[in-house]
């Protein structure tokens, strides 16, 4: 028996089953589609990396299993997905690295489109052993993140994004040495991250009334030039109240969340339709296609035309 098997009990609630394992690696496949896979590597005592490769449109509800509690670093190279940390809804994307709590249950997790390539790195403080360099680095990371609340924080530094992409590349090749190297480089980078006092203020617990309505309002008005002033008038709350409530529940300010929704809708249209770039830009609130293209590349790392070429209908039909 290996403590990797702590991942097994109840993992079916996430939509996976174990198909094989060795001392430091556990292999999963999707219950509904065996082409959906996950591989979990133990790269050091208390440090684990799960490589997630889901071809389908992922969705799970009320997932609970006996996995570890601790802290996580998460990144999504292809696609985007939401998950919950208790009542906080967090988005994992390609434009930033998410850092937050790791808990073995979630009331809902789902992809925003078909196809997710991502990783979850988890650090379990109680399992870190010894006084080695890697153990000390793991403890340093825990010390940096131990005060965060459920909503976590995101890192957009170029070095962190490069290391996250490098880790995905090593995971895709099943390169164990590369996985360990890139994982600990990313841990070291995150450990140097300074979370601003203003951001920490948003970690404080607040009531989340109206947030679901605000989120729905944003989703239904992607084309409109929404402002905080409009939301203030619509929902009868001050701008500062709206921002605080929204960040606590949905990770971002309303305007940043709206920008993410627009980019994810653009991704969907580029994959599922043959609509023109001008039409897609206008449908997600951009009058200027050049501004849309610039924002899209910043979000995904690819221009809209390159994204359609990689993931669009013609690619999927081959």
GROMACS .gro file of C-alpha atoms in nm:
model
  318
    1UNK     CA    1   0.000   0.000   0.000
    2UNK     CA    2   0.119   0.353  -0.074
    3UNK     CA    3  -0.022   0.677   0.055
    4UNK     CA    4  -0.104   0.767  -0.303
    5UNK     CA    5  -0.403   0.542  -0.243
    6UNK     CA    6  -0.552   0.817  -0.032
    7UNK     CA    7  -0.667   0.950  -0.369
    8UNK     CA    8  -0.881   0.644  -0.439
    9UNK     CA    9  -1.181   0.633  -0.206
   10UNK     CA   10  -1.462   0.838  -0.351
   11UNK     CA   11  -1.267   0.957  -0.655
   12UNK     CA   12  -1.558   0.819  -0.861
   13UNK     CA   13  -1.753   1.125  -0.751
   14UNK     CA   14  -1.507   1.328  -0.961
   15UNK     CA   15  -1.583   1.105  -1.260
   16UNK     CA   16  -1.266   0.890  -1.253
   17UNK     CA   17  -1.158   0.539  -1.154
   18UNK     CA   18  -0.813   0.397  -1.084
   19UNK     CA   19  -0.676   0.173  -1.358
   20UNK     CA   20  -0.317   0.120  -1.238
   21UNK     CA   21  -0.058   0.246  -0.989
   22UNK     CA   22   0.297   0.200  -0.875
   23UNK     CA   23   0.489   0.336  -0.578
   24UNK     CA   24   0.480   0.699  -0.689
   25UNK     CA   25   0.226   0.717  -0.971
   26UNK     CA   26  -0.146   0.652  -0.997
   27UNK     CA   27  -0.337   0.631  -1.326
   28UNK     CA   28  -0.704   0.718  -1.369
   29UNK     CA   29  -0.951   0.712  -1.656
   30UNK     CA   30  -1.297   0.862  -1.693
   31UNK     CA   31  -1.592   0.652  -1.584
   32UNK     CA   32  -1.804   0.766  -1.878
   33UNK     CA   33  -1.522   0.805  -2.133
   34UNK     CA   34  -1.196   0.618  -2.091
   35UNK     CA   35  -1.016   0.871  -2.311
   36UNK     CA   36  -1.052   1.120  -2.024
   37UNK     CA   37  -0.742   1.060  -1.814
   38UNK     CA   38  -0.563   1.178  -1.502
   39UNK     CA   39  -0.222   1.077  -1.372
   40UNK     CA   40  -0.107   1.168  -1.021
   41UNK     CA   41   0.265   1.179  -0.942
   42UNK     CA   42   0.418   1.196  -0.595
   43UNK     CA   43   0.732   1.400  -0.656
   44UNK     CA   44   0.838   1.432  -0.292
   45UNK     CA   45   0.686   1.357   0.049
   46UNK     CA   46   0.379   1.578   0.072
   47UNK     CA   47   0.401   1.711  -0.286
   48UNK     CA   48   0.180   1.570  -0.563
   49UNK     CA   49   0.106   1.673  -0.922
   50UNK     CA   50  -0.208   1.559  -1.107
   51UNK     CA   51  -0.203   1.583  -1.487
   52UNK     CA   52  -0.558   1.621  -1.620
   53UNK     CA   53  -0.642   1.550  -1.985
   54UNK     CA   54  -1.017   1.554  -2.047
   55UNK     CA   55  -1.149   1.528  -2.402
   56UNK     CA   56  -1.517   1.564  -2.312
   57UNK     CA   57  -1.714   1.851  -2.157
   58UNK     CA   58  -1.630   1.793  -1.791
   59UNK     CA   59  -1.892   1.827  -1.518
   60UNK     CA   60  -1.922   1.688  -1.167
   61UNK     CA   61  -2.155   1.764  -0.879
   62UNK     CA   62  -2.113   1.709  -0.505
   63UNK     CA   63  -1.771   1.546  -0.539
   64UNK     CA   64  -1.634   1.408  -0.212
   65UNK     CA   65  -1.346   1.167  -0.163
   66UNK     CA   66  -1.077   1.090   0.091
   67UNK     CA   67  -0.798   1.296  -0.064
   68UNK     CA   68  -0.564   1.523   0.123
   69UNK     CA   69  -0.618   1.873   0.248
   70UNK     CA   70  -0.352   2.133   0.194
   71UNK     CA   71  -0.266   2.392  -0.069
   72UNK     CA   72  -0.271   2.386  -0.446
   73UNK     CA   73  -0.120   2.543  -0.753
   74UNK     CA   74  -0.340   2.497  -1.061
   75UNK     CA   75  -0.310   2.588  -1.426
   76UNK     CA   76  -0.513   2.509  -1.738
   77UNK     CA   77  -0.329   2.511  -2.072
   78UNK     CA   78  -0.626   2.421  -2.294
   79UNK     CA   79  -0.982   2.511  -2.206
   80UNK     CA   80  -1.098   2.667  -1.879
   81UNK     CA   81  -1.278   2.519  -1.583
   82UNK     CA   82  -1.453   2.629  -1.269
   83UNK     CA   83  -1.440   2.455  -0.937
   84UNK     CA   84  -1.551   2.537  -0.584
   85UNK     CA   85  -1.350   2.566  -0.265
   86UNK     CA   86  -1.631   2.547  -0.014
   87UNK     CA   87  -1.864   2.831  -0.126
   88UNK     CA   88  -1.604   3.020  -0.330
   89UNK     CA   89  -1.614   2.969  -0.707
   90UNK     CA   90  -1.270   2.980  -0.871
   91UNK     CA   91  -1.171   2.982  -1.237
   92UNK     CA   92  -0.864   2.800  -1.366
   93UNK     CA   93  -0.737   2.943  -1.698
   94UNK     CA   94  -0.429   2.967  -1.920
   95UNK     CA   95  -0.375   3.336  -1.851
   96UNK     CA   96  -0.270   3.300  -1.486
   97UNK     CA   97  -0.165   3.048  -1.223
   98UNK     CA   98  -0.412   2.985  -0.942
   99UNK     CA   99  -0.286   2.942  -0.587
  100UNK     CA  100  -0.526   2.841  -0.311
  101UNK     CA  101  -0.654   2.574  -0.080
  102UNK     CA  102  -0.680   2.207  -0.175
  103UNK     CA  103  -0.983   2.028  -0.037
  104UNK     CA  104  -1.110   1.684  -0.142
  105UNK     CA  105  -1.467   1.792  -0.205
  106UNK     CA  106  -1.646   2.036  -0.430
  107UNK     CA  107  -2.013   2.111  -0.478
  108UNK     CA  108  -1.950   2.158  -0.852
  109UNK     CA  109  -1.666   2.152  -1.105
  110UNK     CA  110  -1.712   2.200  -1.477
  111UNK     CA  111  -1.533   2.288  -1.798
  112UNK     CA  112  -1.647   2.577  -2.011
  113UNK     CA  113  -1.594   2.376  -2.332
  114UNK     CA  114  -1.481   2.036  -2.454
  115UNK     CA  115  -1.115   1.960  -2.392
  116UNK     CA  116  -0.915   2.044  -2.080
  117UNK     CA  117  -0.540   2.002  -2.033
  118UNK     CA  118  -0.439   2.112  -1.686
  119UNK     CA  119  -0.250   2.030  -1.371
  120UNK     CA  120  -0.318   2.050  -1.000
  121UNK     CA  121  -0.012   2.054  -0.778
  122UNK     CA  122  -0.097   1.981  -0.416
  123UNK     CA  123   0.117   2.033  -0.106
  124UNK     CA  124   0.009   1.850   0.211
  125UNK     CA  125   0.193   2.014   0.504
  126UNK     CA  126   0.150   1.720   0.741
  127UNK     CA  127   0.333   1.487   0.501
  128UNK     CA  128   0.645   1.696   0.434
  129UNK     CA  129   0.941   1.509   0.581
  130UNK     CA  130   1.302   1.583   0.676
  131UNK     CA  131   1.524   1.886   0.627
  132UNK     CA  132   1.618   1.839   0.264
  133UNK     CA  133   1.626   2.124   0.013
  134UNK     CA  134   1.296   2.009  -0.139
  135UNK     CA  135   1.131   1.971   0.201
  136UNK     CA  136   1.245   2.318   0.307
  137UNK     CA  137   1.117   2.464  -0.021
  138UNK     CA  138   0.781   2.296   0.033
  139UNK     CA  139   0.761   2.439   0.385
  140UNK     CA  140   0.852   2.784   0.254
  141UNK     CA  141   0.563   2.763   0.007
  142UNK     CA  142   0.323   2.658   0.285
  143UNK     CA  143   0.441   2.948   0.499
  144UNK     CA  144   0.364   3.195   0.218
  145UNK     CA  145   0.012   3.065   0.149
  146UNK     CA  146  -0.104   2.946   0.491
  147UNK     CA  147  -0.312   3.259   0.564
  148UNK     CA  148  -0.513   3.254   0.242
  149UNK     CA  149  -0.887   3.207   0.251
  150UNK     CA  150  -1.088   2.986   0.018
  151UNK     CA  151  -1.081   3.226  -0.278
  152UNK     CA  152  -0.702   3.203  -0.314
  153UNK     CA  153  -0.509   3.434  -0.546
  154UNK     CA  154  -0.370   3.435  -0.900
  155UNK     CA  155  -0.019   3.494  -1.034
  156UNK     CA  156   0.040   3.642  -1.381
  157UNK     CA  157   0.418   3.675  -1.372
  158UNK     CA  158   0.583   3.560  -1.694
  159UNK     CA  159   0.825   3.329  -1.512
  160UNK     CA  160   0.538   3.155  -1.330
  161UNK     CA  161   0.342   3.111  -1.654
  162UNK     CA  162   0.651   2.981  -1.837
  163UNK     CA  163   0.713   2.730  -1.558
  164UNK     CA  164   0.348   2.622  -1.556
  165UNK     CA  165   0.363   2.558  -1.931
  166UNK     CA  166   0.693   2.377  -1.887
  167UNK     CA  167   0.534   2.155  -1.624
  168UNK     CA  168   0.246   2.074  -1.861
  169UNK     CA  169   0.500   1.982  -2.130
  170UNK     CA  170   0.688   1.750  -1.893
  171UNK     CA  171   0.361   1.592  -1.779
  172UNK     CA  172   0.252   1.531  -2.139
  173UNK     CA  173   0.579   1.345  -2.198
  174UNK     CA  174   0.556   1.157  -1.865
  175UNK     CA  175   0.907   1.289  -1.798
  176UNK     CA  176   0.939   1.226  -1.424
  177UNK     CA  177   1.267   1.418  -1.388
  178UNK     CA  178   1.124   1.713  -1.581
  179UNK     CA  179   0.802   1.703  -1.379
  180UNK     CA  180   0.994   1.727  -1.053
  181UNK     CA  181   1.223   2.003  -1.180
  182UNK     CA  182   0.945   2.222  -1.319
  183UNK     CA  183   0.716   2.162  -1.020
  184UNK     CA  184   0.977   2.277  -0.772
  185UNK     CA  185   1.080   2.571  -0.988
  186UNK     CA  186   0.716   2.681  -0.985
  187UNK     CA  187   0.694   2.627  -0.609
  188UNK     CA  188   1.000   2.846  -0.564
  189UNK     CA  189   0.856   3.119  -0.785
  190UNK     CA  190   0.523   3.122  -0.602
  191UNK     CA  191   0.704   3.129  -0.269
  192UNK     CA  192   0.853   3.464  -0.371
  193UNK     CA  193   0.514   3.612  -0.461
  194UNK     CA  194   0.401   3.898  -0.241
  195UNK     CA  195   0.026   3.922  -0.192
  196UNK     CA  196  -0.070   4.286  -0.147
  197UNK     CA  197  -0.236   4.408   0.170
  198UNK     CA  198  -0.530   4.521  -0.043
  199UNK     CA  199  -0.572   4.171  -0.188
  200UNK     CA  200  -0.554   4.016   0.158
  201UNK     CA  201  -0.836   4.245   0.264
  202UNK     CA  202  -1.057   4.075   0.008
  203UNK     CA  203  -0.988   3.739   0.172
  204UNK     CA  204  -1.197   3.839   0.474
  205UNK     CA  205  -1.532   3.666   0.499
  206UNK     CA  206  -1.827   3.871   0.371
  207UNK     CA  207  -2.186   3.802   0.285
  208UNK     CA  208  -2.241   3.694  -0.076
  209UNK     CA  209  -2.602   3.801  -0.130
  210UNK     CA  210  -2.681   3.920  -0.481
  211UNK     CA  211  -2.361   3.767  -0.623
  212UNK     CA  212  -2.545   3.496  -0.818
  213UNK     CA  213  -2.774   3.759  -0.965
  214UNK     CA  214  -2.480   3.981  -1.052
  215UNK     CA  215  -2.299   3.692  -1.221
  216UNK     CA  216  -2.610   3.606  -1.424
  217UNK     CA  217  -2.648   3.971  -1.523
  218UNK     CA  218  -2.293   3.970  -1.659
  219UNK     CA  219  -2.345   3.644  -1.848
  220UNK     CA  220  -2.660   3.776  -2.014
  221UNK     CA  221  -2.505   4.106  -2.122
  222UNK     CA  222  -2.167   4.015  -2.273
  223UNK     CA  223  -2.235   4.240  -2.572
  224UNK     CA  224  -2.326   4.546  -2.366
  225UNK     CA  225  -2.082   4.813  -2.239
  226UNK     CA  226  -2.140   4.730  -1.872
  227UNK     CA  227  -1.985   4.956  -1.609
  228UNK     CA  228  -1.965   4.944  -1.231
  229UNK     CA  229  -2.189   5.251  -1.226
  230UNK     CA  230  -2.459   5.054  -1.410
  231UNK     CA  231  -2.425   4.765  -1.168
  232UNK     CA  232  -2.442   5.006  -0.875
  233UNK     CA  233  -2.773   5.138  -1.006
  234UNK     CA  234  -2.910   4.796  -1.106
  235UNK     CA  235  -2.836   4.620  -0.777
  236UNK     CA  236  -2.871   4.909  -0.535
  237UNK     CA  237  -2.525   4.858  -0.383
  238UNK     CA  238  -2.221   5.082  -0.375
  239UNK     CA  239  -1.936   5.002  -0.610
  240UNK     CA  240  -1.708   4.906  -0.320
  241UNK     CA  241  -1.973   4.667  -0.183
  242UNK     CA  242  -2.022   4.507  -0.524
  243UNK     CA  243  -1.645   4.460  -0.571
  244UNK     CA  244  -1.593   4.313  -0.225
  245UNK     CA  245  -1.884   4.072  -0.249
  246UNK     CA  246  -1.792   3.963  -0.599
  247UNK     CA  247  -1.424   3.899  -0.530
  248UNK     CA  248  -1.504   3.692  -0.223
  249UNK     CA  249  -1.742   3.465  -0.411
  250UNK     CA  250  -1.611   3.468  -0.769
  251UNK     CA  251  -1.238   3.540  -0.735
  252UNK     CA  252  -1.230   3.855  -0.952
  253UNK     CA  253  -1.369   4.204  -0.965
  254UNK     CA  254  -1.692   4.217  -1.169
  255UNK     CA  255  -1.517   4.386  -1.463
  256UNK     CA  256  -1.236   4.131  -1.473
  257UNK     CA  257  -1.489   3.849  -1.440
  258UNK     CA  258  -1.685   3.999  -1.730
  259UNK     CA  259  -1.367   4.016  -1.940
  260UNK     CA  260  -1.303   3.646  -1.868
  261UNK     CA  261  -1.660   3.553  -1.960
  262UNK     CA  262  -1.625   3.739  -2.288
  263UNK     CA  263  -1.304   3.558  -2.376
  264UNK     CA  264  -1.451   3.217  -2.287
  265UNK     CA  265  -1.757   3.287  -2.503
  266UNK     CA  266  -1.522   3.388  -2.786
  267UNK     CA  267  -1.336   3.059  -2.739
  268UNK     CA  268  -1.665   2.870  -2.765
  269UNK     CA  269  -1.765   3.046  -3.085
  270UNK     CA  270  -1.422   2.996  -3.243
  271UNK     CA  271  -1.443   2.623  -3.167
  272UNK     CA  272  -1.813   2.556  -3.237
  273UNK     CA  273  -1.902   2.798  -3.517
  274UNK     CA  274  -1.770   2.946  -3.840
  275UNK     CA  275  -1.869   3.299  -3.742
  276UNK     CA  276  -1.645   3.579  -3.863
  277UNK     CA  277  -1.395   3.743  -3.630
  278UNK     CA  278  -1.585   4.071  -3.658
  279UNK     CA  279  -1.912   3.904  -3.556
  280UNK     CA  280  -1.749   3.725  -3.261
  281UNK     CA  281  -1.577   4.044  -3.146
  282UNK     CA  282  -1.906   4.238  -3.154
  283UNK     CA  283  -2.096   3.957  -2.980
  284UNK     CA  284  -1.863   3.981  -2.680
  285UNK     CA  285  -1.861   4.359  -2.654
  286UNK     CA  286  -1.570   4.469  -2.877
  287UNK     CA  287  -1.637   4.728  -3.148
  288UNK     CA  288  -1.276   4.710  -3.262
  289UNK     CA  289  -1.159   4.365  -3.386
  290UNK     CA  290  -0.795   4.460  -3.320
  291UNK     CA  291  -0.871   4.526  -2.953
  292UNK     CA  292  -1.058   4.197  -2.938
  293UNK     CA  293  -0.768   4.009  -3.094
  294UNK     CA  294  -0.523   4.168  -2.851
  295UNK     CA  295  -0.736   4.080  -2.548
  296UNK     CA  296  -0.794   3.725  -2.675
  297UNK     CA  297  -0.422   3.661  -2.726
  298UNK     CA  298  -0.349   3.794  -2.380
  299UNK     CA  299  -0.607   3.552  -2.236
  300UNK     CA  300  -0.519   3.237  -2.433
  301UNK     CA  301  -0.169   3.296  -2.567
  302UNK     CA  302  -0.300   3.257  -2.924
  303UNK     CA  303  -0.458   3.493  -3.174
  304UNK     CA  304  -0.826   3.415  -3.253
  305UNK     CA  305  -0.734   3.275  -3.596
  306UNK     CA  306  -0.459   3.054  -3.451
  307UNK     CA  307  -0.694   2.935  -3.178
  308UNK     CA  308  -0.960   2.838  -3.435
  309UNK     CA  309  -0.698   2.657  -3.641
  310UNK     CA  310  -0.586   2.454  -3.337
  311UNK     CA  311  -0.922   2.378  -3.177
  312UNK     CA  312  -1.201   2.468  -3.420
  313UNK     CA  313  -1.455   2.253  -3.600
  314UNK     CA  314  -1.232   2.169  -3.896
  315UNK     CA  315  -0.964   2.045  -3.654
  316UNK     CA  316  -1.212   1.838  -3.455
  317UNK     CA  317  -1.368   1.685  -3.769
  318UNK     CA  318  -1.040   1.536  -3.889
   0.00000   0.00000   0.00000
